[in-house]
């Protein structure tokens, strides 16, 4: 019954669920292959606009957090790009590192080592604050897309109005 009622209206996390625990909150890194002649989000916007309908980006798959983050960014930048979905982050990152696809919004777990090795160039982080592991990389908001902030999260939720004593246990 809960599933039926949620599918008939917009999901409201506060109304439809009781939060129990946040397991993870992870930003994503906007990165490019070093051959891409951009070092900032502003330069990326100009680069994509100068090649309408030609610039592609990789993701770990349709509906993945990186795909959604890039689509949100693409809409905020008001540019057209072509999505190339892969069957997982490893395959997507491999093709970006190889220069087959120029751009990716990816998890720091696989991306930070490639940035530090010079195999990818970080342009921005998706969350509202910089990452401690790459403090020199600005947020997308700081880079000029005001109000942009997104991150993947894993959490545990219960049904609406779950008693506090059950949540605490």
mmCIF file with all atom_site columns, C-alpha atoms in Angstrom:
data_model
loop_
_atom_site.group_PDB
_atom_site.id
_atom_site.type_symbol
_atom_site.label_atom_id
_atom_site.label_alt_id
_atom_site.label_comp_id
_atom_site.label_asym_id
_atom_site.label_entity_id
_atom_site.label_seq_id
_atom_site.pdbx_PDB_ins_code
_atom_site.Cartn_x
_atom_site.Cartn_y
_atom_site.Cartn_z
_atom_site.occupancy
_atom_site.B_iso_or_equiv
_atom_site.pdbx_formal_charge
_atom_site.auth_seq_id
_atom_site.auth_comp_id
_atom_site.auth_asym_id
_atom_site.auth_atom_id
_atom_site.pdbx_PDB_model_num
ATOM 1   C CA . UNK A 1 1   ? 0.000  0.000  0.000   1.00 0.00 ? 1   UNK A CA 1
ATOM 2   C CA . UNK A 1 2   ? 2.853  2.410  0.809   1.00 0.00 ? 2   UNK A CA 1
ATOM 3   C CA . UNK A 1 3   ? 4.521  1.694  -2.541  1.00 0.00 ? 3   UNK A CA 1
ATOM 4   C CA . UNK A 1 4   ? 1.254  2.297  -4.395  1.00 0.00 ? 4   UNK A CA 1
ATOM 5   C CA . UNK A 1 5   ? 0.692  5.626  -2.640  1.00 0.00 ? 5   UNK A CA 1
ATOM 6   C CA . UNK A 1 6   ? 4.259  6.808  -3.299  1.00 0.00 ? 6   UNK A CA 1
ATOM 7   C CA . UNK A 1 7   ? 4.154  5.932  -6.998  1.00 0.00 ? 7   UNK A CA 1
ATOM 8   C CA . UNK A 1 8   ? 1.032  8.041  -7.450  1.00 0.00 ? 8   UNK A CA 1
ATOM 9   C CA . UNK A 1 9   ? 2.643  11.237 -6.147  1.00 0.00 ? 9   UNK A CA 1
ATOM 10  C CA . UNK A 1 10  ? 6.028  12.895 -5.855  1.00 0.00 ? 10  UNK A CA 1
ATOM 11  C CA . UNK A 1 11  ? 8.166  11.259 -3.178  1.00 0.00 ? 11  UNK A CA 1
ATOM 12  C CA . UNK A 1 12  ? 8.811  13.450 -0.161  1.00 0.00 ? 12  UNK A CA 1
ATOM 13  C CA . UNK A 1 13  ? 11.505 11.928 2.042   1.00 0.00 ? 13  UNK A CA 1
ATOM 14  C CA . UNK A 1 14  ? 10.250 13.721 5.151   1.00 0.00 ? 14  UNK A CA 1
ATOM 15  C CA . UNK A 1 15  ? 6.588  12.800 4.604   1.00 0.00 ? 15  UNK A CA 1
ATOM 16  C CA . UNK A 1 16  ? 6.948  9.283  3.190   1.00 0.00 ? 16  UNK A CA 1
ATOM 17  C CA . UNK A 1 17  ? 9.840  7.899  5.243   1.00 0.00 ? 17  UNK A CA 1
ATOM 18  C CA . UNK A 1 18  ? 11.456 8.084  8.656   1.00 0.00 ? 18  UNK A CA 1
ATOM 19  C CA . UNK A 1 19  ? 15.226 8.565  8.406   1.00 0.00 ? 19  UNK A CA 1
ATOM 20  C CA . UNK A 1 20  ? 17.162 6.109  10.533  1.00 0.00 ? 20  UNK A CA 1
ATOM 21  C CA . UNK A 1 21  ? 20.842 6.428  9.587   1.00 0.00 ? 21  UNK A CA 1
ATOM 22  C CA . UNK A 1 22  ? 23.078 7.998  6.954   1.00 0.00 ? 22  UNK A CA 1
ATOM 23  C CA . UNK A 1 23  ? 25.607 5.422  5.824   1.00 0.00 ? 23  UNK A CA 1
ATOM 24  C CA . UNK A 1 24  ? 27.518 7.451  3.261   1.00 0.00 ? 24  UNK A CA 1
ATOM 25  C CA . UNK A 1 25  ? 27.448 10.852 1.597   1.00 0.00 ? 25  UNK A CA 1
ATOM 26  C CA . UNK A 1 26  ? 29.801 11.074 -1.372  1.00 0.00 ? 26  UNK A CA 1
ATOM 27  C CA . UNK A 1 27  ? 30.463 13.902 -3.807  1.00 0.00 ? 27  UNK A CA 1
ATOM 28  C CA . UNK A 1 28  ? 31.490 13.278 -7.386  1.00 0.00 ? 28  UNK A CA 1
ATOM 29  C CA . UNK A 1 29  ? 34.466 14.672 -9.283  1.00 0.00 ? 29  UNK A CA 1
ATOM 30  C CA . UNK A 1 30  ? 34.138 16.330 -12.672 1.00 0.00 ? 30  UNK A CA 1
ATOM 31  C CA . UNK A 1 31  ? 37.232 15.237 -14.547 1.00 0.00 ? 31  UNK A CA 1
ATOM 32  C CA . UNK A 1 32  ? 38.586 15.386 -18.083 1.00 0.00 ? 32  UNK A CA 1
ATOM 33  C CA . UNK A 1 33  ? 41.291 13.607 -20.032 1.00 0.00 ? 33  UNK A CA 1
ATOM 34  C CA . UNK A 1 34  ? 44.507 15.698 -19.949 1.00 0.00 ? 34  UNK A CA 1
ATOM 35  C CA . UNK A 1 35  ? 44.281 16.247 -23.724 1.00 0.00 ? 35  UNK A CA 1
ATOM 36  C CA . UNK A 1 36  ? 41.057 18.240 -23.299 1.00 0.00 ? 36  UNK A CA 1
ATOM 37  C CA . UNK A 1 37  ? 42.088 21.917 -23.438 1.00 0.00 ? 37  UNK A CA 1
ATOM 38  C CA . UNK A 1 38  ? 40.144 23.015 -20.336 1.00 0.00 ? 38  UNK A CA 1
ATOM 39  C CA . UNK A 1 39  ? 41.188 23.662 -16.744 1.00 0.00 ? 39  UNK A CA 1
ATOM 40  C CA . UNK A 1 40  ? 38.021 25.220 -15.332 1.00 0.00 ? 40  UNK A CA 1
ATOM 41  C CA . UNK A 1 41  ? 34.264 24.735 -15.512 1.00 0.00 ? 41  UNK A CA 1
ATOM 42  C CA . UNK A 1 42  ? 33.988 28.046 -17.403 1.00 0.00 ? 42  UNK A CA 1
ATOM 43  C CA . UNK A 1 43  ? 36.462 26.773 -20.001 1.00 0.00 ? 43  UNK A CA 1
ATOM 44  C CA . UNK A 1 44  ? 34.496 23.518 -20.213 1.00 0.00 ? 44  UNK A CA 1
ATOM 45  C CA . UNK A 1 45  ? 31.316 25.458 -20.956 1.00 0.00 ? 45  UNK A CA 1
ATOM 46  C CA . UNK A 1 46  ? 33.036 27.367 -23.759 1.00 0.00 ? 46  UNK A CA 1
ATOM 47  C CA . UNK A 1 47  ? 34.603 24.149 -25.077 1.00 0.00 ? 47  UNK A CA 1
ATOM 48  C CA . UNK A 1 48  ? 31.255 22.330 -25.239 1.00 0.00 ? 48  UNK A CA 1
ATOM 49  C CA . UNK A 1 49  ? 29.402 25.322 -26.713 1.00 0.00 ? 49  UNK A CA 1
ATOM 50  C CA . UNK A 1 50  ? 31.995 25.606 -29.484 1.00 0.00 ? 50  UNK A CA 1
ATOM 51  C CA . UNK A 1 51  ? 31.221 22.000 -30.485 1.00 0.00 ? 51  UNK A CA 1
ATOM 52  C CA . UNK A 1 52  ? 27.405 21.753 -30.367 1.00 0.00 ? 52  UNK A CA 1
ATOM 53  C CA . UNK A 1 53  ? 26.192 18.157 -30.289 1.00 0.00 ? 53  UNK A CA 1
ATOM 54  C CA . UNK A 1 54  ? 29.726 16.730 -30.554 1.00 0.00 ? 54  UNK A CA 1
ATOM 55  C CA . UNK A 1 55  ? 31.092 16.471 -27.009 1.00 0.00 ? 55  UNK A CA 1
ATOM 56  C CA . UNK A 1 56  ? 30.469 13.181 -25.225 1.00 0.00 ? 56  UNK A CA 1
ATOM 57  C CA . UNK A 1 57  ? 30.775 12.190 -21.600 1.00 0.00 ? 57  UNK A CA 1
ATOM 58  C CA . UNK A 1 58  ? 31.051 8.804  -19.908 1.00 0.00 ? 58  UNK A CA 1
ATOM 59  C CA . UNK A 1 59  ? 29.121 7.439  -16.953 1.00 0.00 ? 59  UNK A CA 1
ATOM 60  C CA . UNK A 1 60  ? 28.956 4.184  -15.018 1.00 0.00 ? 60  UNK A CA 1
ATOM 61  C CA . UNK A 1 61  ? 25.552 3.571  -16.620 1.00 0.00 ? 61  UNK A CA 1
ATOM 62  C CA . UNK A 1 62  ? 22.082 4.949  -17.207 1.00 0.00 ? 62  UNK A CA 1
ATOM 63  C CA . UNK A 1 63  ? 20.712 6.394  -13.986 1.00 0.00 ? 63  UNK A CA 1
ATOM 64  C CA . UNK A 1 64  ? 24.012 6.103  -12.120 1.00 0.00 ? 64  UNK A CA 1
ATOM 65  C CA . UNK A 1 65  ? 24.924 8.917  -9.734  1.00 0.00 ? 65  UNK A CA 1
ATOM 66  C CA . UNK A 1 66  ? 27.575 10.175 -12.168 1.00 0.00 ? 66  UNK A CA 1
ATOM 67  C CA . UNK A 1 67  ? 25.049 10.213 -15.012 1.00 0.00 ? 67  UNK A CA 1
ATOM 68  C CA . UNK A 1 68  ? 22.527 12.162 -12.959 1.00 0.00 ? 68  UNK A CA 1
ATOM 69  C CA . UNK A 1 69  ? 25.191 14.596 -11.688 1.00 0.00 ? 69  UNK A CA 1
ATOM 70  C CA . UNK A 1 70  ? 26.393 15.248 -15.240 1.00 0.00 ? 70  UNK A CA 1
ATOM 71  C CA . UNK A 1 71  ? 22.867 15.752 -16.547 1.00 0.00 ? 71  UNK A CA 1
ATOM 72  C CA . UNK A 1 72  ? 22.183 18.252 -13.748 1.00 0.00 ? 72  UNK A CA 1
ATOM 73  C CA . UNK A 1 73  ? 25.426 20.037 -14.586 1.00 0.00 ? 73  UNK A CA 1
ATOM 74  C CA . UNK A 1 74  ? 24.739 19.934 -18.320 1.00 0.00 ? 74  UNK A CA 1
ATOM 75  C CA . UNK A 1 75  ? 21.338 21.562 -17.761 1.00 0.00 ? 75  UNK A CA 1
ATOM 76  C CA . UNK A 1 76  ? 22.842 24.173 -15.424 1.00 0.00 ? 76  UNK A CA 1
ATOM 77  C CA . UNK A 1 77  ? 25.545 24.976 -18.007 1.00 0.00 ? 77  UNK A CA 1
ATOM 78  C CA . UNK A 1 78  ? 22.852 25.133 -20.721 1.00 0.00 ? 78  UNK A CA 1
ATOM 79  C CA . UNK A 1 79  ? 24.839 22.940 -23.105 1.00 0.00 ? 79  UNK A CA 1
ATOM 80  C CA . UNK A 1 80  ? 24.161 19.852 -25.173 1.00 0.00 ? 80  UNK A CA 1
ATOM 81  C CA . UNK A 1 81  ? 26.335 16.778 -24.646 1.00 0.00 ? 81  UNK A CA 1
ATOM 82  C CA . UNK A 1 82  ? 26.065 13.141 -25.628 1.00 0.00 ? 82  UNK A CA 1
ATOM 83  C CA . UNK A 1 83  ? 25.864 10.560 -22.863 1.00 0.00 ? 83  UNK A CA 1
ATOM 84  C CA . UNK A 1 84  ? 27.899 7.358  -23.281 1.00 0.00 ? 84  UNK A CA 1
ATOM 85  C CA . UNK A 1 85  ? 26.711 4.883  -20.631 1.00 0.00 ? 85  UNK A CA 1
ATOM 86  C CA . UNK A 1 86  ? 29.043 2.054  -19.643 1.00 0.00 ? 86  UNK A CA 1
ATOM 87  C CA . UNK A 1 87  ? 28.493 -1.149 -17.714 1.00 0.00 ? 87  UNK A CA 1
ATOM 88  C CA . UNK A 1 88  ? 30.196 0.136  -14.577 1.00 0.00 ? 88  UNK A CA 1
ATOM 89  C CA . UNK A 1 89  ? 32.582 2.835  -13.423 1.00 0.00 ? 89  UNK A CA 1
ATOM 90  C CA . UNK A 1 90  ? 35.715 0.834  -14.218 1.00 0.00 ? 90  UNK A CA 1
ATOM 91  C CA . UNK A 1 91  ? 34.944 0.606  -17.910 1.00 0.00 ? 91  UNK A CA 1
ATOM 92  C CA . UNK A 1 92  ? 33.913 4.265  -18.069 1.00 0.00 ? 92  UNK A CA 1
ATOM 93  C CA . UNK A 1 93  ? 37.067 5.461  -16.320 1.00 0.00 ? 93  UNK A CA 1
ATOM 94  C CA . UNK A 1 94  ? 39.251 3.232  -18.488 1.00 0.00 ? 94  UNK A CA 1
ATOM 95  C CA . UNK A 1 95  ? 37.935 4.859  -21.656 1.00 0.00 ? 95  UNK A CA 1
ATOM 96  C CA . UNK A 1 96  ? 38.304 8.378  -20.253 1.00 0.00 ? 96  UNK A CA 1
ATOM 97  C CA . UNK A 1 97  ? 41.897 7.623  -19.187 1.00 0.00 ? 97  UNK A CA 1
ATOM 98  C CA . UNK A 1 98  ? 42.537 6.189  -22.674 1.00 0.00 ? 98  UNK A CA 1
ATOM 99  C CA . UNK A 1 99  ? 41.176 9.364  -24.261 1.00 0.00 ? 99  UNK A CA 1
ATOM 100 C CA . UNK A 1 100 ? 38.264 7.605  -25.962 1.00 0.00 ? 100 UNK A CA 1
ATOM 101 C CA . UNK A 1 101 ? 35.750 9.779  -24.081 1.00 0.00 ? 101 UNK A CA 1
ATOM 102 C CA . UNK A 1 102 ? 36.857 13.192 -22.780 1.00 0.00 ? 102 UNK A CA 1
ATOM 103 C CA . UNK A 1 103 ? 34.697 13.861 -19.706 1.00 0.00 ? 103 UNK A CA 1
ATOM 104 C CA . UNK A 1 104 ? 33.303 12.052 -16.665 1.00 0.00 ? 104 UNK A CA 1
ATOM 105 C CA . UNK A 1 105 ? 31.611 12.825 -13.350 1.00 0.00 ? 105 UNK A CA 1
ATOM 106 C CA . UNK A 1 106 ? 32.855 9.971  -11.187 1.00 0.00 ? 106 UNK A CA 1
ATOM 107 C CA . UNK A 1 107 ? 33.292 8.704  -7.656  1.00 0.00 ? 107 UNK A CA 1
ATOM 108 C CA . UNK A 1 108 ? 36.432 9.906  -5.863  1.00 0.00 ? 108 UNK A CA 1
ATOM 109 C CA . UNK A 1 109 ? 37.340 6.316  -5.019  1.00 0.00 ? 109 UNK A CA 1
ATOM 110 C CA . UNK A 1 110 ? 38.448 5.507  -8.559  1.00 0.00 ? 110 UNK A CA 1
ATOM 111 C CA . UNK A 1 111 ? 39.094 9.044  -9.762  1.00 0.00 ? 111 UNK A CA 1
ATOM 112 C CA . UNK A 1 112 ? 41.414 10.574 -7.140  1.00 0.00 ? 112 UNK A CA 1
ATOM 113 C CA . UNK A 1 113 ? 44.322 8.158  -7.810  1.00 0.00 ? 113 UNK A CA 1
ATOM 114 C CA . UNK A 1 114 ? 44.038 8.864  -11.552 1.00 0.00 ? 114 UNK A CA 1
ATOM 115 C CA . UNK A 1 115 ? 44.039 12.630 -10.923 1.00 0.00 ? 115 UNK A CA 1
ATOM 116 C CA . UNK A 1 116 ? 47.087 12.374 -8.663  1.00 0.00 ? 116 UNK A CA 1
ATOM 117 C CA . UNK A 1 117 ? 48.868 10.285 -11.314 1.00 0.00 ? 117 UNK A CA 1
ATOM 118 C CA . UNK A 1 118 ? 48.147 12.941 -13.956 1.00 0.00 ? 118 UNK A CA 1
ATOM 119 C CA . UNK A 1 119 ? 45.983 10.609 -16.008 1.00 0.00 ? 119 UNK A CA 1
ATOM 120 C CA . UNK A 1 120 ? 42.874 12.774 -15.433 1.00 0.00 ? 120 UNK A CA 1
ATOM 121 C CA . UNK A 1 121 ? 42.422 16.476 -14.665 1.00 0.00 ? 121 UNK A CA 1
ATOM 122 C CA . UNK A 1 122 ? 39.922 17.478 -11.973 1.00 0.00 ? 122 UNK A CA 1
ATOM 123 C CA . UNK A 1 123 ? 37.758 20.500 -12.744 1.00 0.00 ? 123 UNK A CA 1
ATOM 124 C CA . UNK A 1 124 ? 35.321 20.536 -9.817  1.00 0.00 ? 124 UNK A CA 1
ATOM 125 C CA . UNK A 1 125 ? 33.660 18.594 -7.033  1.00 0.00 ? 125 UNK A CA 1
ATOM 126 C CA . UNK A 1 126 ? 29.879 18.192 -7.045  1.00 0.00 ? 126 UNK A CA 1
ATOM 127 C CA . UNK A 1 127 ? 29.155 18.802 -3.354  1.00 0.00 ? 127 UNK A CA 1
ATOM 128 C CA . UNK A 1 128 ? 28.743 22.089 -1.529  1.00 0.00 ? 128 UNK A CA 1
ATOM 129 C CA . UNK A 1 129 ? 32.216 21.919 -0.029  1.00 0.00 ? 129 UNK A CA 1
ATOM 130 C CA . UNK A 1 130 ? 35.679 21.002 -1.237  1.00 0.00 ? 130 UNK A CA 1
ATOM 131 C CA . UNK A 1 131 ? 37.101 17.554 -0.620  1.00 0.00 ? 131 UNK A CA 1
ATOM 132 C CA . UNK A 1 132 ? 39.823 17.207 2.014   1.00 0.00 ? 132 UNK A CA 1
ATOM 133 C CA . UNK A 1 133 ? 41.735 14.864 -0.301  1.00 0.00 ? 133 UNK A CA 1
ATOM 134 C CA . UNK A 1 134 ? 41.808 17.439 -3.135  1.00 0.00 ? 134 UNK A CA 1
ATOM 135 C CA . UNK A 1 135 ? 41.499 20.837 -1.427  1.00 0.00 ? 135 UNK A CA 1
ATOM 136 C CA . UNK A 1 136 ? 42.721 22.685 -4.524  1.00 0.00 ? 136 UNK A CA 1
ATOM 137 C CA . UNK A 1 137 ? 39.721 21.515 -6.583  1.00 0.00 ? 137 UNK A CA 1
ATOM 138 C CA . UNK A 1 138 ? 36.817 23.992 -6.364  1.00 0.00 ? 138 UNK A CA 1
ATOM 139 C CA . UNK A 1 139 ? 33.195 23.049 -5.978  1.00 0.00 ? 139 UNK A CA 1
ATOM 140 C CA . UNK A 1 140 ? 30.981 23.464 -9.031  1.00 0.00 ? 140 UNK A CA 1
ATOM 141 C CA . UNK A 1 141 ? 29.289 26.317 -7.143  1.00 0.00 ? 141 UNK A CA 1
ATOM 142 C CA . UNK A 1 142 ? 32.650 28.055 -6.579  1.00 0.00 ? 142 UNK A CA 1
ATOM 143 C CA . UNK A 1 143 ? 33.490 27.456 -10.243 1.00 0.00 ? 143 UNK A CA 1
ATOM 144 C CA . UNK A 1 144 ? 30.522 29.587 -11.312 1.00 0.00 ? 144 UNK A CA 1
ATOM 145 C CA . UNK A 1 145 ? 27.423 27.357 -11.397 1.00 0.00 ? 145 UNK A CA 1
ATOM 146 C CA . UNK A 1 146 ? 25.723 29.014 -8.428  1.00 0.00 ? 146 UNK A CA 1
ATOM 147 C CA . UNK A 1 147 ? 23.637 26.761 -6.211  1.00 0.00 ? 147 UNK A CA 1
ATOM 148 C CA . UNK A 1 148 ? 24.896 23.518 -7.775  1.00 0.00 ? 148 UNK A CA 1
ATOM 149 C CA . UNK A 1 149 ? 25.391 20.777 -5.212  1.00 0.00 ? 149 UNK A CA 1
ATOM 150 C CA . UNK A 1 150 ? 24.765 17.071 -5.535  1.00 0.00 ? 150 UNK A CA 1
ATOM 151 C CA . UNK A 1 151 ? 26.127 13.927 -3.953  1.00 0.00 ? 151 UNK A CA 1
ATOM 152 C CA . UNK A 1 152 ? 25.336 10.246 -3.826  1.00 0.00 ? 152 UNK A CA 1
ATOM 153 C CA . UNK A 1 153 ? 24.166 8.948  -0.502  1.00 0.00 ? 153 UNK A CA 1
ATOM 154 C CA . UNK A 1 154 ? 23.223 5.681  1.106   1.00 0.00 ? 154 UNK A CA 1
ATOM 155 C CA . UNK A 1 155 ? 20.835 5.740  3.981   1.00 0.00 ? 155 UNK A CA 1
ATOM 156 C CA . UNK A 1 156 ? 18.490 3.587  5.982   1.00 0.00 ? 156 UNK A CA 1
ATOM 157 C CA . UNK A 1 157 ? 14.851 4.688  6.049   1.00 0.00 ? 157 UNK A CA 1
ATOM 158 C CA . UNK A 1 158 ? 11.749 3.220  7.621   1.00 0.00 ? 158 UNK A CA 1
ATOM 159 C CA . UNK A 1 159 ? 8.052  3.769  7.014   1.00 0.00 ? 159 UNK A CA 1
ATOM 160 C CA . UNK A 1 160 ? 6.537  7.154  7.838   1.00 0.00 ? 160 UNK A CA 1
ATOM 161 C CA . UNK A 1 161 ? 6.018  8.070  11.492  1.00 0.00 ? 161 UNK A CA 1
ATOM 162 C CA . UNK A 1 162 ? 8.237  5.287  12.813  1.00 0.00 ? 162 UNK A CA 1
ATOM 163 C CA . UNK A 1 163 ? 8.355  5.630  16.627  1.00 0.00 ? 163 UNK A CA 1
ATOM 164 C CA . UNK A 1 164 ? 11.550 7.283  17.932  1.00 0.00 ? 164 UNK A CA 1
ATOM 165 C CA . UNK A 1 165 ? 12.347 4.343  20.246  1.00 0.00 ? 165 UNK A CA 1
ATOM 166 C CA . UNK A 1 166 ? 12.492 1.990  17.236  1.00 0.00 ? 166 UNK A CA 1
ATOM 167 C CA . UNK A 1 167 ? 14.683 4.431  15.286  1.00 0.00 ? 167 UNK A CA 1
ATOM 168 C CA . UNK A 1 168 ? 17.054 4.769  18.229  1.00 0.00 ? 168 UNK A CA 1
ATOM 169 C CA . UNK A 1 169 ? 17.291 1.011  18.673  1.00 0.00 ? 169 UNK A CA 1
#
